[in-house]
Short mmCIF file of C-alpha atoms in Angstrom, two decimals:
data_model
loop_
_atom_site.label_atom_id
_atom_site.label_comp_id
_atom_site.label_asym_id
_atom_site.label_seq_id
_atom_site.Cartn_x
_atom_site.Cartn_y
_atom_site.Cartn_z
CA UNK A 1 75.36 135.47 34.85
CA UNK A 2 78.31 133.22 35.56
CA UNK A 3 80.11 135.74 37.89
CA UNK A 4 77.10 136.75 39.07
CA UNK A 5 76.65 133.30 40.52
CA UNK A 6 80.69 132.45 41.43
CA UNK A 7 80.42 136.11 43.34
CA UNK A 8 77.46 134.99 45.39
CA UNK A 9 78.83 131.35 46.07
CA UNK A 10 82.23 132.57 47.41
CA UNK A 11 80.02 135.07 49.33
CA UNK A 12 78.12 132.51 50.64
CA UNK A 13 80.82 130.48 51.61
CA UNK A 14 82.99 133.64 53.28
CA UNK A 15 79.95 134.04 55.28
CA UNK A 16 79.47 130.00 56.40
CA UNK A 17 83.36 129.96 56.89
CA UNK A 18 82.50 133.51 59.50
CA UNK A 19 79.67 131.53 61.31
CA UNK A 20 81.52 128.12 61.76
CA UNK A 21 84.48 129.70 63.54
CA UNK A 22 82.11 132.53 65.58
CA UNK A 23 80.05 129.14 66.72
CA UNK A 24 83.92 127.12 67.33
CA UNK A 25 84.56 130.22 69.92
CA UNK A 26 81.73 129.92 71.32
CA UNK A 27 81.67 126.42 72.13
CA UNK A 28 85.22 127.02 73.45
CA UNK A 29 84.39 129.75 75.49
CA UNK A 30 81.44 127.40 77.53
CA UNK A 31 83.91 124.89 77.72
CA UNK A 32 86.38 127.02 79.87
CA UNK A 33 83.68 128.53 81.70
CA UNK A 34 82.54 125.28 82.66
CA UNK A 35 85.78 123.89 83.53
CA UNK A 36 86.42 126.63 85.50
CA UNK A 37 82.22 126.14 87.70
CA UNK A 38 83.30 122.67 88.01
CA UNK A 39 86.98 123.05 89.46
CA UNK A 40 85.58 123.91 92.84
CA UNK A 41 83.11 120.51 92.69
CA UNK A 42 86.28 118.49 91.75
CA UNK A 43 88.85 119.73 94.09
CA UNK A 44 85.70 118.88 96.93
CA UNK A 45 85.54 115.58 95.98
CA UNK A 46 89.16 115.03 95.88
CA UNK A 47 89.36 116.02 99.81
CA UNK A 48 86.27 114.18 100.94
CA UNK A 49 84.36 117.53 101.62
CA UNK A 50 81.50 119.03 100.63
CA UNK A 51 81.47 122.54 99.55
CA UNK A 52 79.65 123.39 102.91
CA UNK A 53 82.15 121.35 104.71
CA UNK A 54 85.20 123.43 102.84
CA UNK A 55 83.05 126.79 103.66
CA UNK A 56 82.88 125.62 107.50
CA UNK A 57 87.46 125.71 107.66
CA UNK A 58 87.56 129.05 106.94
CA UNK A 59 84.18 130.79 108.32
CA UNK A 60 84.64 132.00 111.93
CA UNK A 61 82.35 129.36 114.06
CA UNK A 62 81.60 128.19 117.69
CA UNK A 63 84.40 125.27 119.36
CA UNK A 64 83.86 121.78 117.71
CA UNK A 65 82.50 119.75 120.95
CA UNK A 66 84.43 116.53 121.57
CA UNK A 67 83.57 113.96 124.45
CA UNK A 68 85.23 111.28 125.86
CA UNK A 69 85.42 108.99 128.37
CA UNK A 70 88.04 107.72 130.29
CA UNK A 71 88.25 105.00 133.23
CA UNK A 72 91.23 102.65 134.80
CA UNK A 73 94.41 102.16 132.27
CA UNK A 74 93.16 104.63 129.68
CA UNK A 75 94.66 108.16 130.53
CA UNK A 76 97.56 107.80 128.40
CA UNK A 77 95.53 106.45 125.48
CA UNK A 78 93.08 109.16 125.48
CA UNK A 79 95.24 111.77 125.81
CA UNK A 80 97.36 109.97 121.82
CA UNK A 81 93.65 110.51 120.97
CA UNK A 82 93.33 114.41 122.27
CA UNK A 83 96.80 115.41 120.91
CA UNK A 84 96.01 113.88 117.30
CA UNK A 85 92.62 115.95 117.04
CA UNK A 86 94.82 119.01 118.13
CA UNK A 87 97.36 118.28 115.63
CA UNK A 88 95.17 118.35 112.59
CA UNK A 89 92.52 120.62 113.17
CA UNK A 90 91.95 124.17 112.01
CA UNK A 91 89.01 125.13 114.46
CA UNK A 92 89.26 125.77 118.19
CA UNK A 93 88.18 122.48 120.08
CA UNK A 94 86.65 122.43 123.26
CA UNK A 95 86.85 118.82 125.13
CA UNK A 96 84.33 116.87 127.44
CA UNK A 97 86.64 114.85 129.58
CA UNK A 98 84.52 112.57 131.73
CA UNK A 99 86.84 110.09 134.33
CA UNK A 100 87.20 108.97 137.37
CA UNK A 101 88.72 111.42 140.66
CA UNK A 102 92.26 109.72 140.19
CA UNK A 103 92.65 111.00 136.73
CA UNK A 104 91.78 113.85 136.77
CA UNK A 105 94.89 115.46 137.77
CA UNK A 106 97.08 113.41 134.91
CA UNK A 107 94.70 114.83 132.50
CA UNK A 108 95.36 118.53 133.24
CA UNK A 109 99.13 118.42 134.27
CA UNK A 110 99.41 117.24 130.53
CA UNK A 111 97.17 119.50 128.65
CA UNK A 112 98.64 122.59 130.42
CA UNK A 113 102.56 121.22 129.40
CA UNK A 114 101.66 121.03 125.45
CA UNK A 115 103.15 124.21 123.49
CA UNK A 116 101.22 127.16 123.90
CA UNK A 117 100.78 126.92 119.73
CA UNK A 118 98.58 123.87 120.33
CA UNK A 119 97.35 125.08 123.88
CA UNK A 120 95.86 127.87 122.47
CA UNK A 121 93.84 126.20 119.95
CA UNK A 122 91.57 123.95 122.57
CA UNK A 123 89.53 124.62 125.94
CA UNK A 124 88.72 121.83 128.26
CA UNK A 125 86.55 120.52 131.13
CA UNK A 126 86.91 117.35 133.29
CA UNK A 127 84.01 115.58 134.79
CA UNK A 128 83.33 113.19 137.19
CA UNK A 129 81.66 109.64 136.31
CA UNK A 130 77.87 110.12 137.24
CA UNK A 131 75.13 107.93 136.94
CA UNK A 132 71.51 107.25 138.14
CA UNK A 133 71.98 106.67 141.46
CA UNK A 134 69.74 103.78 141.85
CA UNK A 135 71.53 101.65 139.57
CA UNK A 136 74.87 103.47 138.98
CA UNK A 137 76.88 100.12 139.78
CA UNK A 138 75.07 98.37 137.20
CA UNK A 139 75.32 101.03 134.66
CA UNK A 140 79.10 101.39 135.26
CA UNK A 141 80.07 97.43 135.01
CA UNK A 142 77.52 97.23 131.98
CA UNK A 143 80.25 96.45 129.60
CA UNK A 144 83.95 98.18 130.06
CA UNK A 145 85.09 100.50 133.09
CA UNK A 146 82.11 103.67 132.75
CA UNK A 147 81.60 103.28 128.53
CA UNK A 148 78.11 103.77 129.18
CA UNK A 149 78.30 107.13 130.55
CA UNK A 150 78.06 107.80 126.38
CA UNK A 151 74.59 107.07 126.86
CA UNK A 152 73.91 109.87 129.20
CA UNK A 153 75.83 113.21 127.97
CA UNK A 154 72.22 114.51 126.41
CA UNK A 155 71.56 114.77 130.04
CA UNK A 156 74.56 115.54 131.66
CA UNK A 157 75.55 118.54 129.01
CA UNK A 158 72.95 120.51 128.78
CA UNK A 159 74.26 123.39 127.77
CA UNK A 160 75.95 121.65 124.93
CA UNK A 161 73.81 121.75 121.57
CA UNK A 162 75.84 118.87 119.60
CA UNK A 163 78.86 116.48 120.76
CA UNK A 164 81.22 114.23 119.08
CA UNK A 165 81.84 111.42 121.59
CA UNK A 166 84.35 109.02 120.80
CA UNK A 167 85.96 106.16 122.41
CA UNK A 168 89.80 106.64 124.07
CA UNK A 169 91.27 104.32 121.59
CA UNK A 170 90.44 106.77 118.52
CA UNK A 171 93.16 108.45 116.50
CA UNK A 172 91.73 111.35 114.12
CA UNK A 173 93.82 111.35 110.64
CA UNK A 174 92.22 114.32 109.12
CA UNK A 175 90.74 117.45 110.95
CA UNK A 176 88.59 117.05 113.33
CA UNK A 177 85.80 119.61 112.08
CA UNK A 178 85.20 117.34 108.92
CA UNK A 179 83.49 114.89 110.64
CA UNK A 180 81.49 117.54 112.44
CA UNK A 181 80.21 119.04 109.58
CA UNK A 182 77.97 115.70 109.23
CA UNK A 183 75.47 117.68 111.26
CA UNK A 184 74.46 119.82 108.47
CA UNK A 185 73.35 116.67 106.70
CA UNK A 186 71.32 116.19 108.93
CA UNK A 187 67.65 116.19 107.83
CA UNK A 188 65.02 116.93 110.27
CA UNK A 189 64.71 113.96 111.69
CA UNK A 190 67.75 112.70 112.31
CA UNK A 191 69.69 113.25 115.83
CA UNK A 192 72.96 111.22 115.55
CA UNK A 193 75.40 109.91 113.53
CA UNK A 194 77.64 106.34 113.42
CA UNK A 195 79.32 104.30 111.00
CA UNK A 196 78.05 100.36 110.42
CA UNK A 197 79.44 97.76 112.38
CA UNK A 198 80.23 95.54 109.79
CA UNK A 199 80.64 96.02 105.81
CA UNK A 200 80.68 92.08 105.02
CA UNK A 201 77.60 90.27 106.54
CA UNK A 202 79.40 86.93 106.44
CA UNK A 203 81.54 87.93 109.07
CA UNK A 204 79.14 90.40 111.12
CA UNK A 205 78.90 89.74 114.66
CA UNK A 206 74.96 91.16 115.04
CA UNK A 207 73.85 89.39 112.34
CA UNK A 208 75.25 85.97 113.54
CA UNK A 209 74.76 86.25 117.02
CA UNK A 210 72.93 89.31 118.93
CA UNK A 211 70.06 87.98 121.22
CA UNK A 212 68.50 91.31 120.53
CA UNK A 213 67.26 93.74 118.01
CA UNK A 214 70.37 96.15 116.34
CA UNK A 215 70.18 98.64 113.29
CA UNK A 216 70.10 97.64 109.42
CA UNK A 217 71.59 94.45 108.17
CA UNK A 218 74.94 94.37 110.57
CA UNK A 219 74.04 96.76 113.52
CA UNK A 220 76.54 99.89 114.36
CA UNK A 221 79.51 100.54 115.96
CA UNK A 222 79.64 103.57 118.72
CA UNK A 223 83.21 104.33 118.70
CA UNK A 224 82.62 106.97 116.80
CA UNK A 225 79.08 108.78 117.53
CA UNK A 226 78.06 112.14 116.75
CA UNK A 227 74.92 113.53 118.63
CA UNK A 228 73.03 116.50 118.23
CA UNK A 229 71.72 116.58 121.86
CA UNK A 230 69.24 118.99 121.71
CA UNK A 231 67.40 116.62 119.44
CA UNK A 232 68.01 113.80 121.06
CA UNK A 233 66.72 115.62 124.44
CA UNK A 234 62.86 116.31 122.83
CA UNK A 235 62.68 113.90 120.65
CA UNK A 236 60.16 110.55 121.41
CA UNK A 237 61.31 107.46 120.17
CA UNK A 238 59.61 104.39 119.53
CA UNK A 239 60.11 101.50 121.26
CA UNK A 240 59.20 97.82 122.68
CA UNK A 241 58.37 98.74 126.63
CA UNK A 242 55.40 100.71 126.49
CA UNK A 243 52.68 101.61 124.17
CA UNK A 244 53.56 105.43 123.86
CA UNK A 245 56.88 106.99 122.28
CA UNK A 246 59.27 107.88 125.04
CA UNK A 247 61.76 110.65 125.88
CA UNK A 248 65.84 109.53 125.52
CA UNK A 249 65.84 110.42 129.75
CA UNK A 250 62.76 107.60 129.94
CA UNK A 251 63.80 105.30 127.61
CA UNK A 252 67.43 104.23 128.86
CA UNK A 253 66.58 102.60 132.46
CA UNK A 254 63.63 100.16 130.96
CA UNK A 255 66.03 99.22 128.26
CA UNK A 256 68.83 97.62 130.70
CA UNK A 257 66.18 96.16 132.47
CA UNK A 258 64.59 94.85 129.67
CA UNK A 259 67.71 93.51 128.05
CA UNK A 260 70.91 93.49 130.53
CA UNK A 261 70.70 89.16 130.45
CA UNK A 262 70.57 89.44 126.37
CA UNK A 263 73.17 92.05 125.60
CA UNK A 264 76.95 91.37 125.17
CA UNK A 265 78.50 94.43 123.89
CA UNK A 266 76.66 96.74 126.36
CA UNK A 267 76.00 100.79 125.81
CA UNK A 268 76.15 99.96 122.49
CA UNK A 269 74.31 96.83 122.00
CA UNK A 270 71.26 99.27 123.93
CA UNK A 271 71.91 102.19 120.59
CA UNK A 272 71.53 99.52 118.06
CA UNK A 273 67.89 98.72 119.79
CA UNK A 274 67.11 102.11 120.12
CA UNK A 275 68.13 103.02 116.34
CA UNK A 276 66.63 99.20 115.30
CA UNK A 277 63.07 100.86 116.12
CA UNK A 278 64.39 104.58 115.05
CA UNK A 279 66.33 104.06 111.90
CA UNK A 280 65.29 107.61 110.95
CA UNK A 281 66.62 109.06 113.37
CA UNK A 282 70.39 107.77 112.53
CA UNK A 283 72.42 109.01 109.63
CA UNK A 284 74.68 105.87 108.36
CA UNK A 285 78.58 107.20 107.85
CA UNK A 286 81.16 105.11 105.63
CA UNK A 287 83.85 102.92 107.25
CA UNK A 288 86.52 105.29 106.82
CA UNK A 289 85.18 107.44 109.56
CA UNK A 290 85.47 104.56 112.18
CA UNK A 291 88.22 102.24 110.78
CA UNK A 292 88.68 98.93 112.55
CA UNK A 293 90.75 95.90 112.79
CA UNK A 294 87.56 94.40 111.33
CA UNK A 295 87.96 96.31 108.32
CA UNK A 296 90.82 94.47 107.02
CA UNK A 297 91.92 91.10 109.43
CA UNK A 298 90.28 89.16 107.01
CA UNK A 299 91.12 90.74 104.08
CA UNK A 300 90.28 94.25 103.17
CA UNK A 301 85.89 95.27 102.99
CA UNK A 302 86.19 99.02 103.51
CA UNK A 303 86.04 100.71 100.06
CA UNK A 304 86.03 103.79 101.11
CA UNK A 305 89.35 103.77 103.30
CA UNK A 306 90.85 102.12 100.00
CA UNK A 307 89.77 105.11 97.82
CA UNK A 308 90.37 107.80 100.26
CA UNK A 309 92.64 106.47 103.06
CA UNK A 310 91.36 106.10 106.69
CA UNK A 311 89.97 109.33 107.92
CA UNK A 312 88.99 108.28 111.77
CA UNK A 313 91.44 104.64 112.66
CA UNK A 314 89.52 103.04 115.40
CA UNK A 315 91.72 100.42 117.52
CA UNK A 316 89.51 98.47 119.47
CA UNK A 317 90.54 94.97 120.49
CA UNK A 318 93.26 96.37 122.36
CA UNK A 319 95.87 96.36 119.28
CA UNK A 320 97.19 99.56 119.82
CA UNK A 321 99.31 97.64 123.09
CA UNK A 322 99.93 94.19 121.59
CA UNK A 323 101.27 92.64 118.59
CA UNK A 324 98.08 91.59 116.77
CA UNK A 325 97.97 93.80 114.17
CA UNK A 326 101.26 95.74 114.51
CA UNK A 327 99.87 98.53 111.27
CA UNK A 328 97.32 99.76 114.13
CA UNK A 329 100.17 100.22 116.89
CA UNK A 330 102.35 101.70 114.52
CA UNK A 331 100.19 104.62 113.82
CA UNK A 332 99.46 105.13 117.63
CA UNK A 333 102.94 104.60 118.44
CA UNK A 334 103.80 107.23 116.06
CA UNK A 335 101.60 110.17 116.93
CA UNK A 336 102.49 108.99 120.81
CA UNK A 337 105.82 109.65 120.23
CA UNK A 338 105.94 112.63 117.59
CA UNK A 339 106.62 115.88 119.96
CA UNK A 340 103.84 118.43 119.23
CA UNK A 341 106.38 121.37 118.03
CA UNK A 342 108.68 118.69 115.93
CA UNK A 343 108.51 118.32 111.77
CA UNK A 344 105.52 115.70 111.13
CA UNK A 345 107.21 114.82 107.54
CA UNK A 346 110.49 113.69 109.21
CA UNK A 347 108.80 112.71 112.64
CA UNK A 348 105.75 111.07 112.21
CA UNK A 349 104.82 110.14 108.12
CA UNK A 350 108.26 109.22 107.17
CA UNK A 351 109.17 106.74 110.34
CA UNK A 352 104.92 105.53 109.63
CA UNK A 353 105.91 104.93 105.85
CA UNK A 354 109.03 103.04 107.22
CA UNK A 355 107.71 100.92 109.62
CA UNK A 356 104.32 99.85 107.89
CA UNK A 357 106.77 98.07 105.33
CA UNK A 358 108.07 95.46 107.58
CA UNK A 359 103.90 94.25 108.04
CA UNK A 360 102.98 91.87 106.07
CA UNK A 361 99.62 90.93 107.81
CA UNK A 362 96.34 91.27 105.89
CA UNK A 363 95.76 94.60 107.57
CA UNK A 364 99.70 95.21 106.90
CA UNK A 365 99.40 94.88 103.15
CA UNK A 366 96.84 97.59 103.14
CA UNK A 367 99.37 99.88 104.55
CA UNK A 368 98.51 103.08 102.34
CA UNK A 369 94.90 103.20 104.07
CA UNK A 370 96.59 104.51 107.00
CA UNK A 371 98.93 107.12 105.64
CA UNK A 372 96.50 108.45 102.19
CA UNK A 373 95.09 110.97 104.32
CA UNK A 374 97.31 111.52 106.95
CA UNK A 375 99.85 112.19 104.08
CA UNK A 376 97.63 115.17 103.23
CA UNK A 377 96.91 115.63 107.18
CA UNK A 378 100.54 116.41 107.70
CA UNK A 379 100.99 118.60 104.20
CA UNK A 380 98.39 120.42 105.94
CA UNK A 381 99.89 121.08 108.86
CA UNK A 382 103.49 121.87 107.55
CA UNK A 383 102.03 124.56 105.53
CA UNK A 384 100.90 126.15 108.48
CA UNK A 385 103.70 125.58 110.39
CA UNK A 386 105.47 127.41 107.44
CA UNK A 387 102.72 130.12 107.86
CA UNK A 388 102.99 130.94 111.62
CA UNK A 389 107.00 131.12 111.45
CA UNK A 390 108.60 134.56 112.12
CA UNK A 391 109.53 135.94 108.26
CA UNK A 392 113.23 136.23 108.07
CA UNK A 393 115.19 139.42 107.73
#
């Protein structure tokens, strides 16, 4: 009876010893399969994309639309901005050029010089300034030299389904197509997209001192403003000037004439009413998609741009020409002066890296917010560089 029972114990044990290690593989074998389901996820994080955004690089699509506009001193600037969205981005661009007759010329000679590599990636189209004709002085002199002309590309393009506009003193740092793919976050209400104007309210500028209504808690800044048009085109949006909703093509005369004595920062200061009584219609992008001197003159208050790195740099102000905030000039100075066809480790990070060490301003000492991504940006672009040479014999 003894062995009887010592046979069936060490049975019983052989068989709880079989189970433990068929349930150890098992658990093993979810764990890899779920490292390997979430590797995707984690490798979209670590770029700032979503896995739709990722899909978009390599899926054949139509030109990413890009539209700005350019008046007086501001062809060579604009053009820094055109070359760095060419530099960086995988998708063929097609741009919106709107200036006045006397640039118009400067604009193409350049284009048509860059290397046919770049040249081949981007269409473009120049435009005149136009405005209402029965208050186009007014419109033009609202704030700086034709900015408002933003306001009316729904109704000057349209052909064009969805733009991104952006202001001359822009410099993209990653591909330009990321930011585009905010318009498949849209929801159905939604019709445009800009970043806040402020991140700290103590030293917001709406907040403190608009004489008007403006958009959430610190307003919005339009240097950086991406439209679906065809939306904004039907849609009816409230408002303060009548007692019915009213079309984008209504809605933008009444507004200067309502406001043009209480407004200071112009086409913009007339968005932040329109999305003050439409916040649905706007979807709210972080800081480090329209990166200002505001963001870190008084200390750094982007969190993203610390996390990530700048994605879009903004220099309004004027710093990209003076001495204010010499970590702003030094990244427009070096994608100015990096030749299109030359090695962007050696030619433009390296001499960035360099010359962001001898600033030692607040915005200075946050020097690796404007070379995080571009690092990547440029790793990027090697690789294909790499790609597109010739194989050797």
């Amino acid at each position: 009876m003894r062995r009887y029972l010592r046979v069936l114990f060490v049975c019983t044990l052989l068989v709880f010893c079989s189970l433990l290690y068929i349930f150890n593989q098992l658990v093993s074998s979810l764990e890899r399969a779920d490292h390997r389901e979430r590797a995707p996820r984690t490798r979209a994080v670590d770029t700032g994309l979503s896995g739709r955004a990722q899909d978009d690089r390599s899926a054949p699509q139509d030109p990413v639309q890009l539209a700005v506009v350019a008046c007086g001193s501001r062809l060579e600037e604009t053009l820094v901005m055109l070359k760095s969205a060419v530099l960086f981005s995988h998708r063929h661009l097609c741009f919106h050029i709107f200036s006045e007759d006397h640039l118009h010329a400067g604009f193409r000679q350049e284009l048509e010089s860059w290397p046919q590599r770049f040249r081949s990636t981007f269409s473009y189209s120049v435009y005149p300034i136009v405005f209402p004709s029965e208050n186009a002085r007014e419109w033009k002199r609202l704030f700086k030299p034709c900015a408002s002309q933003r306001l009316f590309l729904p109704l000057l393009l349209k052909q064009v389904d969805s733009v991104l506009y952006v202001d001359t003193d822009v410099l993209f740092l990653r591909p330009l197509e990321d930011v585009w793919s905010f318009l498949s976050r849209f929801n159905s209400s939604q019709v445009a997209a800009m970043s806040p104007e402020h991140e700290e309210p103590r030293i917001g500028w709406y907040n403190r001192f608009a004489r008007h209504p403006y958009y959430g808690q610190t307003g919005v800044n339009s240097g950086v403003m991406l439209m679906n048009m065809t939306r904004i085109r039907h849609t009816l949006f409230k408002n303060d000037l009548a007692a019915v909703d009213l079309k984008w093509a209504d809605l933008l005369m009444p507004l200067l004439h309502k406001y043009k004595l209480n407004i200071t920062w112009g086409d913009q200061d007339l968005l932040n009413i329109i999305f003050h009584y439409n916040p649905e219609s706007l979807l709210l992008m972080e800081c480090l998609w329209n990166y200002r001197p505001d963001h870190c003159i008084y200390g750094s208050n982007c969190i993203s741009a610390e996390h990530s790195g700048v994605y879009i740099l903004h220099g309004n102000r004027g710093v990209y020409h003076d001495d204010k905030q010499p970590a702003f000039r030094a990244v427009y100075d070096a994608i100015k002066l990096f030749p299109l066809d030359g090695d962007p480790l050696r030619g433009l990070l390296l001499p960035l890296e360099e010359k962001l060490k001898s600033d030692h301003s607040y915005c200075g000492r946050s020097r690796l917010v404007f070379t995080k991504r571009l690092r990547q940006s440029v790793t990027e672009l090697q690789e294909e560089q790499e790609r597109s040479r010739p194989a050797e014999v």
